[in-house]
């Protein structure tokens, strides 16, 4: 197949569309923070890494670039989207610094800002922003991580002392894995069950000093060190326990719940569960940041692997003087290019998510508008689903890139082992991915129930299918464009080109709707079976429910990619992105073609044609592989992968030696009777 793509595409045009709404933040990071000191350092001890990252955190604070998300009256810019984007950019450098910064200015500072009130802001935000007050975000407990609503730490108000009694009742209730706790933290935002006048009011947060000015634990506070970890050596994760620690009443972060001097509890949100989820919803920025940071780490791995594959040669073809570069092998393209296409797709989805988060939080916290609960629920669901997709993609892709470099990929100096170790925990912090997908699925099922009533009363399957169509497909920014593309698909499916965008979109929609219908039917069947316990109703279809969530995320990612292409002004860049989008869509369908065959959406012949089309796309995109990673615009100083320079120099030397040997040998004809038993890598 002859490529219809332009021979060359300016990567700067790709960068423009990828940089998106916060291009100025990305540009500033590249120009001002593109310094080798922000790159990872190899071979450090844990103590050396912690000291270096602490020092870099203070230097980062001194640049004034950590205040994007904070209110203007404290020297910030009230730019929630910019703050997430800045964390994403830090993730191209040392991931320990990114996590340390995320803890200090995202989680700790963000909780004070969003859960506290003016007195908390006046007292603490300036010192938080300057790093004069290093802090912790103490939510997770040893025995309760994902199920925050069931935390066991208690904070009981005593009207006589005008203070709360903060207590860890048993070892499983200690705060665990807490960033900044083991070494630097002087204050923590502690989440606990609020008790006043003998009644529990649910989980709230308090500002609690944990160390004095000399670094010693405060009375009643026990601090432990989580010790060596698989990665993120520069982050001082630790454990906190509280033995009846007295916390002044004014240290309650009381935006959503207040305790009067006499112990009376009041809140603008009467329902405890709704209040809890409203509080957590304000902290969604951390989850969005983790997903975006995983995307940055993945782009870094792909950048290294693609560039290495462009210069590393292996095995010579008959009649050729030089060995073949890795990127020319189909099996290598099969590894790298679909992963690269997925990274592009997720980048557009992240841009859309950050924009939605920024607009919602700005409306509430800057303009004083009421929370749009439907928009907030959709934001939380999308943040959960994309964080799962981005971090799982990072884990798979970084491992694949490590293998693509062979032995070089195992050397610390080539960045990939550290990327692998540092991002491994991303799949379970800021929410375990499996739990997050359940949150996504619950949102789909809840929206269904809210619109059409209880699961028990539903009748005909056809009616259920109609309800799915109206409920699942929420109105995204690109929905009008998507609808037009889908509606334009011809009637006879076998006649539709596989690269027809409307057909691809409709296949993703069909899969999502069908899996949701199936989950609902199974839930109804379980619920109507006499004697079935409520837990078993859901647990019996949990795998199906999780698959529904995964198909939902795939669909919104594809739609975000389509929207990204639509706003690409440069024709050459747009044509290239169209082909990359085809690869993302078709490789996703190909990976699940068994399901599409089972459900009558692919014939055997069309399934085979699908694989052929993917291979043709790989050949078409092969000449643009380096251009696509150039579009990420990663500063060279941040890469810190020795192999990129060494391999290029080695290949130049080999080429010169080959030329010398060829000249010495003259023009003797090769022995075409020789049989090579060399096998290309991976085959």
XYZ file of C-alpha atoms in Angstrom:
683
model
C 0.000 0.000 0.000
C 1.366 3.421 -0.964
C 1.273 5.957 1.851
C -0.952 8.990 1.381
C 0.820 10.834 4.179
C 3.068 13.839 3.517
C 6.730 12.870 3.246
C 7.623 15.227 6.084
C 5.637 16.693 8.955
C 6.921 19.490 11.154
C 6.940 18.086 14.717
C 6.405 21.614 16.034
C 2.904 21.472 14.542
C 2.236 18.257 16.480
C 3.635 19.849 19.615
C 1.259 22.792 19.263
C -1.837 20.624 19.293
C -0.519 18.313 22.019
C 0.459 21.249 24.243
C -3.105 22.499 24.036
C -4.734 25.016 26.336
C -1.808 25.246 28.763
C 0.921 25.503 26.135
C 2.370 28.497 27.995
C 2.896 26.379 31.117
C 4.613 23.644 29.108
C 6.776 26.165 27.285
C 7.832 27.795 30.546
C 8.731 24.410 32.046
C 10.849 23.466 29.042
C 12.654 26.800 29.032
C 13.096 27.380 32.749
C 13.184 23.885 34.233
C 14.882 22.035 31.366
C 18.017 21.777 33.461
C 20.041 18.579 33.969
C 19.613 18.892 37.737
C 15.938 17.943 37.326
C 16.871 14.698 35.553
C 17.166 11.468 37.576
C 20.431 10.498 39.234
C 21.502 6.853 39.149
C 23.123 4.810 41.909
C 22.126 6.927 44.895
C 21.375 5.542 48.325
C 17.916 6.185 49.724
C 19.256 8.899 52.071
C 21.162 10.600 49.253
C 18.083 10.573 47.020
C 15.881 11.996 49.769
C 18.323 14.796 50.552
C 18.654 15.714 46.879
C 14.900 15.752 46.259
C 14.275 17.837 49.390
C 16.869 20.340 48.202
C 15.372 20.421 44.696
C 11.880 20.928 46.155
C 13.082 24.030 47.997
C 14.789 25.295 44.827
C 11.629 24.632 42.839
C 9.594 26.625 45.374
C 12.040 29.516 45.048
C 11.341 29.744 41.297
C 7.772 30.790 42.072
C 6.437 28.130 39.706
C 4.595 26.076 42.329
C 1.778 28.516 42.976
C -0.276 28.105 39.818
C -3.205 26.466 41.580
C -3.283 28.675 44.672
C -5.411 31.823 45.157
C -4.125 35.103 43.759
C -4.202 36.865 47.128
C -1.426 34.540 48.308
C 0.741 34.946 45.230
C -0.809 32.182 43.158
C -2.593 32.291 39.815
C -5.844 30.433 40.623
C -5.096 28.186 37.659
C -6.117 24.627 38.539
C -5.458 23.343 35.022
C -2.065 25.011 34.946
C -1.089 23.396 38.237
C -1.857 19.909 36.900
C -0.006 20.667 33.673
C 3.052 21.792 35.626
C 3.061 18.479 37.527
C 2.834 16.614 34.195
C 5.894 18.504 32.992
C 7.855 17.725 36.162
C 7.144 14.044 35.460
C 9.464 14.181 32.436
C 12.296 14.669 34.928
C 12.907 12.854 38.200
C 9.635 11.240 39.241
C 10.580 11.468 42.912
C 10.575 15.259 42.556
C 7.219 15.120 40.798
C 5.698 13.041 43.617
C 7.282 15.207 46.332
C 5.911 18.319 44.633
C 2.529 16.668 44.190
C 2.357 15.831 47.886
C 3.454 19.287 49.039
C 1.556 21.597 46.683
C -1.120 19.295 45.311
C -2.326 17.062 48.132
C -1.254 18.887 51.306
C -1.574 22.420 49.980
C -4.631 21.552 47.925
C -6.440 20.088 50.939
C -5.739 23.212 53.016
C -6.917 25.399 50.146
C -10.030 23.454 49.165
C -11.199 22.025 52.500
C -10.112 24.932 54.714
C -11.352 28.499 55.043
C -9.726 31.930 55.084
C -8.182 31.568 58.532
C -6.390 28.404 57.409
C -5.298 30.067 54.192
C -3.941 33.161 55.941
C -2.072 31.112 58.529
C -0.543 28.445 56.292
C -0.721 28.902 52.514
C 2.265 31.287 52.196
C 4.529 28.882 54.096
C 3.196 25.884 52.177
C 3.911 27.599 48.870
C 7.454 28.594 49.912
C 8.191 25.104 51.297
C 8.846 26.674 54.706
C 6.090 24.355 55.950
C 6.603 20.867 54.467
C 3.454 18.830 54.881
C 1.764 15.461 54.500
C -1.571 14.188 53.258
C -2.499 11.532 55.827
C -5.516 9.701 54.499
C -4.568 6.073 53.785
C -4.448 3.641 56.691
C -2.675 0.303 56.871
C -6.027 -1.452 57.031
C -8.071 0.957 54.897
C -6.727 2.339 51.654
C -9.388 2.492 48.977
C -12.356 2.460 51.393
C -11.758 5.920 52.845
C -15.262 6.192 54.266
C -14.414 3.392 56.729
C -11.245 4.942 58.183
C -10.681 3.917 61.808
C -8.762 6.935 63.115
C -11.034 9.011 65.375
C -11.068 12.694 66.278
C -13.443 13.356 69.166
C -14.420 16.850 70.285
C -14.377 17.831 73.965
C -16.251 21.106 74.742
C -14.413 21.493 78.033
C -10.963 21.699 76.407
C -12.206 23.279 73.158
C -10.083 20.665 71.367
C -10.329 17.395 69.508
C -8.766 14.168 70.718
C -7.055 12.524 67.729
C -6.442 8.829 68.270
C -5.206 5.761 66.435
C -7.183 2.920 68.072
C -5.079 0.032 66.726
C -2.162 -0.690 64.405
C -4.333 -1.215 61.323
C -5.574 2.373 61.765
C -2.138 3.981 61.522
C -1.602 6.299 58.580
C 0.669 4.522 56.109
C 2.662 5.164 52.910
C 2.435 8.907 53.642
C 4.730 11.050 51.485
C 6.879 13.585 53.380
C 6.171 11.822 56.691
C 9.410 9.919 57.281
C 11.783 12.886 57.063
C 10.527 16.343 56.128
C 6.892 16.801 57.111
C 6.122 19.227 59.946
C 2.354 19.257 59.609
C -0.185 16.810 58.227
C -3.720 17.026 56.922
C -5.158 14.059 58.825
C -8.413 12.394 57.799
C -10.414 10.800 60.604
C -13.927 10.079 61.828
C -15.345 13.200 63.486
C -17.186 12.501 66.748
C -18.966 15.204 68.720
C -21.670 14.985 71.377
C -21.413 11.225 71.118
C -22.374 11.143 67.429
C -20.247 10.299 64.390
C -20.391 12.851 61.600
C -18.260 11.012 59.067
C -14.754 11.586 57.723
C -13.284 15.095 58.024
C -9.785 16.570 57.879
C -7.643 18.415 60.435
C -4.338 20.253 60.319
C -2.087 18.495 62.816
C 1.528 19.456 63.689
C 3.644 16.280 63.661
C 7.152 17.697 64.282
C 8.500 20.673 66.216
C 10.956 23.235 64.832
C 13.851 20.893 65.661
C 12.374 17.981 63.701
C 11.319 15.992 66.770
C 7.906 14.261 66.856
C 5.212 16.212 68.662
C 3.816 14.748 71.914
C 1.628 11.746 71.223
C 2.767 11.471 67.574
C 4.691 8.366 66.530
C 6.519 8.594 63.221
C 7.876 5.579 61.354
C 9.753 5.131 58.102
C 8.365 2.851 55.389
C 11.967 2.181 54.409
C 13.318 1.043 51.029
C 10.816 0.804 48.173
C 10.901 -0.530 44.643
C 11.208 2.994 43.296
C 10.746 6.688 44.128
C 13.768 6.597 46.439
C 13.675 10.353 46.916
C 10.189 10.343 48.484
C 10.242 9.866 52.264
C 7.161 7.715 52.768
C 6.337 7.051 56.400
C 3.782 6.019 59.016
C 1.921 8.168 61.522
C 0.124 7.117 64.689
C -1.616 9.359 67.219
C -1.988 8.621 70.920
C -4.742 10.957 72.119
C -3.192 14.019 70.470
C -4.942 17.286 71.361
C -5.922 19.265 68.240
C -7.375 22.780 68.693
C -10.916 23.241 67.383
C -9.815 25.807 64.785
C -7.536 23.244 63.144
C -10.564 21.432 61.694
C -10.661 22.154 57.951
C -14.261 23.216 58.118
C -15.401 24.354 54.683
C -18.006 21.561 54.596
C -18.575 20.857 58.313
C -18.249 23.045 61.413
C -18.105 22.301 65.145
C -19.178 25.074 67.510
C -17.584 25.658 70.908
C -20.323 23.671 72.594
C -19.839 20.740 70.202
C -22.785 21.425 67.928
C -22.123 20.149 64.413
C -23.414 21.990 61.343
C -22.945 21.543 57.624
C -24.383 23.003 54.466
C -24.657 19.408 53.224
C -26.953 17.467 55.511
C -26.452 13.986 54.056
C -23.246 12.432 55.420
C -22.477 10.358 52.320
C -23.089 13.269 49.977
C -20.925 15.493 52.175
C -18.117 12.921 52.146
C -18.089 12.605 48.375
C -18.290 16.382 47.955
C -15.179 16.749 50.111
C -13.302 14.066 48.194
C -14.496 15.513 44.903
C -12.639 18.744 45.596
C -9.408 16.711 45.762
C -9.778 15.190 42.292
C -6.786 17.242 41.140
C -4.393 14.676 42.627
C -5.878 11.815 40.632
C -5.816 13.855 37.428
C -2.156 14.684 38.096
C -1.173 11.044 38.577
C -2.738 10.030 35.279
C -1.057 12.872 33.430
C 2.291 12.117 35.040
C 2.029 8.472 34.011
C 1.463 9.739 30.483
C 4.649 11.820 30.641
C 6.707 8.846 31.873
C 5.305 6.706 29.064
C 6.184 9.315 26.452
C 9.711 9.412 27.833
C 10.051 5.619 27.505
C 8.694 5.674 23.958
C 11.001 8.541 23.012
C 14.027 6.529 24.147
C 12.861 3.265 22.533
C 11.904 4.813 19.189
C 15.170 6.744 18.892
C 17.175 3.668 19.860
C 15.302 1.583 17.289
C 16.223 4.129 14.642
C 19.988 3.619 15.087
C 20.362 0.114 16.553
C 20.977 -2.440 13.811
C 20.484 -6.195 14.021
C 20.865 -8.904 11.359
C 21.688 -8.252 7.723
C 19.319 -9.146 4.915
C 20.710 -11.145 1.976
C 22.419 -8.834 -0.487
C 22.663 -5.911 1.904
C 25.938 -4.535 3.200
C 24.555 -3.211 6.481
C 22.360 -4.715 9.165
C 18.749 -3.609 9.414
C 17.620 -0.983 11.933
C 15.190 -2.328 14.525
C 12.414 0.064 13.558
C 12.244 -1.529 10.093
C 11.125 -4.876 11.523
C 7.361 -5.372 11.548
C 7.521 -7.095 14.932
C 9.244 -4.027 16.392
C 6.678 -1.730 14.800
C 3.963 -3.915 16.308
C 5.437 -3.179 19.735
C 6.136 0.523 19.522
C 3.697 2.159 17.126
C 0.352 1.047 18.648
C 1.683 2.076 22.070
C 2.695 5.419 20.589
C -0.787 5.826 19.087
C -2.369 5.051 22.459
C -0.143 7.651 24.140
C -1.362 10.240 21.652
C -4.966 9.240 22.272
C -4.563 9.428 26.055
C -2.811 12.803 25.768
C -5.866 14.271 24.047
C -8.172 12.683 26.628
C -6.040 14.135 29.443
C -6.185 17.602 27.879
C -9.974 17.382 27.762
C -10.140 16.152 31.371
C -7.859 18.889 32.709
C -9.960 21.507 30.926
C -13.167 20.171 32.474
C -11.592 20.053 35.943
C -10.281 23.596 35.607
C -13.632 25.003 34.480
C -15.591 23.285 37.267
C -13.175 24.259 40.045
C -12.821 27.826 38.767
C -16.590 28.260 38.679
C -16.915 27.090 42.290
C -13.802 28.460 44.000
C -13.179 31.623 41.985
C -16.659 32.716 40.967
C -18.619 31.342 43.925
C -21.047 29.335 41.791
C -22.940 26.337 43.123
C -21.397 22.957 42.407
C -22.888 21.378 39.299
C -23.279 17.919 40.810
C -23.822 16.137 37.492
C -20.705 17.745 36.018
C -18.732 16.979 39.180
C -19.783 13.300 39.096
C -18.820 13.043 35.440
C -15.461 14.680 36.199
C -14.734 12.238 39.028
C -15.755 9.256 36.894
C -13.639 10.353 33.968
C -10.658 11.123 36.220
C -10.924 7.646 37.736
C -11.218 5.877 34.394
C -8.431 7.781 32.690
C -6.093 7.412 35.653
C -6.564 3.634 35.419
C -6.062 3.620 31.637
C -2.996 5.875 31.747
C -1.205 4.061 34.564
C -1.850 0.573 33.174
C -0.664 1.806 29.778
C 2.482 3.152 31.465
C 3.203 -0.169 33.179
C 2.769 -2.170 29.961
C 4.550 0.240 27.667
C 7.589 0.980 29.830
C 8.171 -2.771 30.188
C 7.797 -3.199 26.435
C 10.270 -0.357 25.816
C 12.696 -1.948 28.252
C 12.553 -5.158 26.217
C 12.855 -3.224 22.958
C 16.283 -2.013 24.074
C 17.458 -5.511 24.941
C 20.307 -5.551 27.450
C 20.744 -1.778 27.147
C 17.239 -1.353 28.514
C 18.266 -3.092 31.729
C 21.042 -0.610 32.508
C 20.156 2.126 34.976
C 21.997 4.712 32.885
C 19.380 4.295 30.157
C 16.486 5.503 32.297
C 14.018 2.694 31.657
C 14.632 0.632 34.842
C 14.002 3.719 36.960
C 10.919 4.679 34.962
C 9.621 1.148 35.456
C 10.289 1.136 39.201
C 9.038 4.668 39.831
C 5.744 4.293 37.954
C 4.843 0.820 39.185
C 3.016 2.201 42.215
C 0.945 4.552 40.053
C -1.546 1.755 39.414
C -2.447 1.644 43.101
C -1.935 5.122 44.543
C -4.488 7.899 44.246
C -6.888 4.988 43.952
C -6.362 1.319 43.119
C -7.154 0.918 39.420
C -9.593 -1.945 39.870
C -11.496 0.033 42.491
C -11.462 3.083 40.228
C -13.014 1.114 37.379
C -15.736 0.013 39.757
C -16.337 3.694 40.505
C -16.683 4.346 36.760
C -19.101 1.438 36.382
C -21.100 2.520 39.405
C -21.461 5.940 37.836
C -22.827 4.405 34.635
C -25.256 2.188 36.536
C -26.319 4.988 38.886
C -27.049 7.316 35.991
C -29.113 4.539 34.483
C -31.042 3.981 37.703
C -31.624 7.701 38.284
C -33.117 8.074 34.826
C -35.229 4.936 34.699
C -35.872 3.693 38.226
C -34.857 0.584 40.091
C -33.193 -2.386 38.469
C -36.099 -4.576 39.517
C -38.792 -2.948 37.390
C -37.301 -3.140 33.921
C -39.136 -4.982 31.223
C -38.287 -5.800 27.650
C -34.723 -6.088 26.495
C -35.379 -3.757 23.576
C -36.530 -1.065 25.975
C -33.374 -1.574 28.017
C -31.278 -1.142 24.871
C -33.016 2.146 24.073
C -32.313 3.395 27.584
C -28.642 2.508 27.242
C -28.349 4.553 24.070
C -29.766 7.640 25.775
C -27.930 7.257 29.085
C -24.424 6.048 28.292
C -23.444 8.573 25.664
C -23.011 11.699 27.755
C -22.691 14.962 25.912
C -18.963 15.436 25.400
C -17.444 18.481 23.768
C -17.107 16.625 20.464
C -20.469 14.887 20.619
C -21.984 16.767 17.675
C -19.035 15.888 15.453
C -19.095 12.280 16.662
C -22.799 11.944 15.910
C -22.325 13.274 12.379
C -19.496 10.837 11.684
C -21.473 7.868 13.019
C -24.626 8.835 11.143
C -22.665 9.003 7.890
C -21.654 5.328 8.036
C -23.270 3.407 5.111
C -25.803 0.712 5.847
C -23.887 -2.370 4.664
C -21.145 -2.797 7.255
C -19.026 -5.156 5.179
C -18.723 -2.415 2.532
C -17.482 0.243 4.946
C -13.716 0.880 4.788
C -12.013 -0.115 8.017
C -10.440 3.334 8.169
C -13.821 5.052 8.108
C -13.850 7.104 11.322
C -17.606 6.870 11.783
C -17.473 3.064 11.614
C -14.673 2.970 14.194
C -16.615 5.238 16.555
C -19.779 3.205 16.115
C -17.911 -0.019 16.939
C -16.644 1.490 20.197
C -20.151 2.743 21.025
C -21.726 -0.620 20.237
C -19.289 -2.492 22.469
C -19.876 -0.122 25.393
C -23.656 -0.200 25.098
C -23.759 -3.957 24.683
C -21.567 -4.629 27.715
C -23.650 -2.261 29.854
C -26.860 -3.947 28.715
C -25.343 -7.297 29.630
C -24.275 -6.064 33.064
C -27.756 -4.724 33.748
C -29.450 -7.962 32.682
C -27.124 -9.980 34.908
C -27.713 -7.656 37.861
C -31.459 -7.956 37.383
C -31.234 -11.739 37.199
C -29.120 -11.947 40.339
C -31.342 -9.499 42.215
C -34.468 -11.484 41.340
C -33.007 -14.817 42.511
C -34.534 -15.687 45.912
C -32.065 -15.748 48.785
C -29.298 -13.859 46.977
C -27.364 -11.628 49.347
C -26.885 -7.979 48.272
C -23.099 -8.498 48.098
C -23.522 -11.479 45.787
C -25.820 -9.523 43.448
C -22.929 -7.297 42.408
C -20.022 -9.628 43.071
C -21.425 -12.218 40.692
C -21.121 -9.820 37.748
C -18.107 -7.813 38.891
C -15.974 -8.919 35.948
C -18.675 -7.857 33.506
C -19.112 -4.514 35.266
C -15.376 -3.804 35.100
C -15.338 -4.603 31.401
C -18.172 -2.113 30.929
C -16.028 0.552 32.568
C -13.040 -0.308 30.366
C -15.086 -0.064 27.171
C -16.479 3.265 28.366
C -12.974 4.654 28.869
C -11.854 3.386 25.441
C -14.758 5.186 23.824
C -14.202 8.564 25.494
C -10.490 8.352 24.671
C -11.217 7.779 20.980
C -13.696 10.658 20.966
C -11.110 12.944 22.582
C -8.615 11.987 19.860
C -11.162 12.834 17.169
C -11.771 16.208 18.821
C -8.021 16.835 18.964
C -7.657 16.185 15.249
C -10.547 18.544 14.554
C -8.668 21.448 16.159
C -5.392 20.738 14.326
C -4.864 23.581 11.813
C -1.797 22.302 9.944
C -2.866 19.983 7.072
C 0.237 17.779 7.204
C 0.040 17.329 10.979
C -3.676 16.647 10.701
C -3.127 13.939 8.075
C -0.528 12.259 10.269
C -2.794 12.394 13.319
C -5.636 10.883 11.280
C -3.415 7.874 10.544
C -2.302 7.626 14.190
C -5.949 7.727 15.263
C -6.730 4.938 12.783
C -3.989 2.873 14.375
C -5.301 3.500 17.889
C -8.869 2.605 16.919
C -8.088 -0.424 14.761
C -5.443 -1.899 17.066
C -7.949 -1.602 19.942
C -10.590 -3.410 17.892
C -8.013 -5.980 16.758
C -7.010 -6.711 20.365
C -10.679 -7.439 21.138
C -11.705 -8.936 17.813
C -12.784 -12.182 19.459
C -15.556 -10.234 21.196
C -16.574 -8.472 17.981
C -16.635 -11.817 16.139
C -18.760 -13.381 18.892
C -21.239 -10.520 18.698
C -21.559 -10.464 14.925
C -19.778 -7.179 14.256
C -16.861 -8.745 12.394
C -16.904 -11.547 9.870
C -13.918 -13.885 9.639
C -12.872 -12.247 6.380
C -13.197 -8.737 7.794
C -11.255 -9.791 10.893
C -8.358 -10.917 8.692
C -8.601 -7.689 6.704
C -8.403 -5.785 9.992
C -4.985 -7.280 10.784
C -3.804 -6.504 7.258
C -4.970 -2.914 7.597
C -3.136 -2.508 10.902
C 0.054 -3.822 9.302
C -0.379 -1.424 6.387
C -0.811 1.439 8.838
C 2.402 0.451 10.583
C 4.270 0.633 7.285
C 2.674 3.988 6.538
C 3.624 5.418 9.933
C 7.100 3.889 10.112
C 8.861 6.865 8.421
C 7.199 9.215 10.927
C 8.083 7.381 14.144
C 10.764 9.848 15.199
C 8.572 12.781 14.180
C 5.854 11.497 16.496
C 8.166 11.363 19.521
C 9.642 14.726 18.505
C 6.103 16.036 18.945
C 6.389 15.375 22.688
C 9.124 18.055 22.795
C 10.931 16.510 25.769
C 14.003 18.574 26.734
C 17.168 16.618 25.978
C 18.564 17.397 29.441
C 15.679 15.510 31.068
C 16.203 12.270 29.154
C 19.501 11.279 30.741
C 19.710 8.055 28.706
C 23.305 7.335 27.772
C 22.360 4.850 25.061
C 20.939 7.516 22.760
C 24.313 9.172 22.305
C 26.432 6.050 22.598
C 24.485 3.946 20.098
C 24.441 6.672 17.459
C 28.205 7.126 17.801
C 28.780 3.355 17.711
C 26.679 2.932 14.577
C 28.555 5.768 12.858
C 31.835 4.034 13.696
C 30.497 0.699 12.394
C 29.317 2.341 9.180
C 32.763 3.821 8.651
C 34.362 0.415 9.283
C 31.906 -1.267 6.886
C 32.779 1.276 4.205
C 36.501 0.645 4.716
C 36.110 -3.145 4.487
C 33.945 -2.839 1.378
C 36.539 -0.665 -0.305
C 39.290 -3.164 0.544
C 37.302 -6.133 -0.691
C 36.637 -4.541 -4.057
C 33.552 -5.393 -6.047
C 33.576 -9.181 -5.643
C 30.109 -10.646 -6.096
C 28.493 -12.113 -2.980
C 28.098 -15.848 -2.666
C 24.367 -16.187 -3.196
C 24.487 -19.880 -2.385
C 25.100 -19.162 1.309
C 22.153 -19.802 3.581
C 21.601 -17.464 6.535
C 20.051 -18.876 9.687
C 19.876 -15.514 11.426
C 16.397 -14.743 12.727
C 15.189 -11.160 13.164
C 14.545 -10.227 16.801
C 11.206 -11.397 18.167
C 10.575 -13.953 15.418
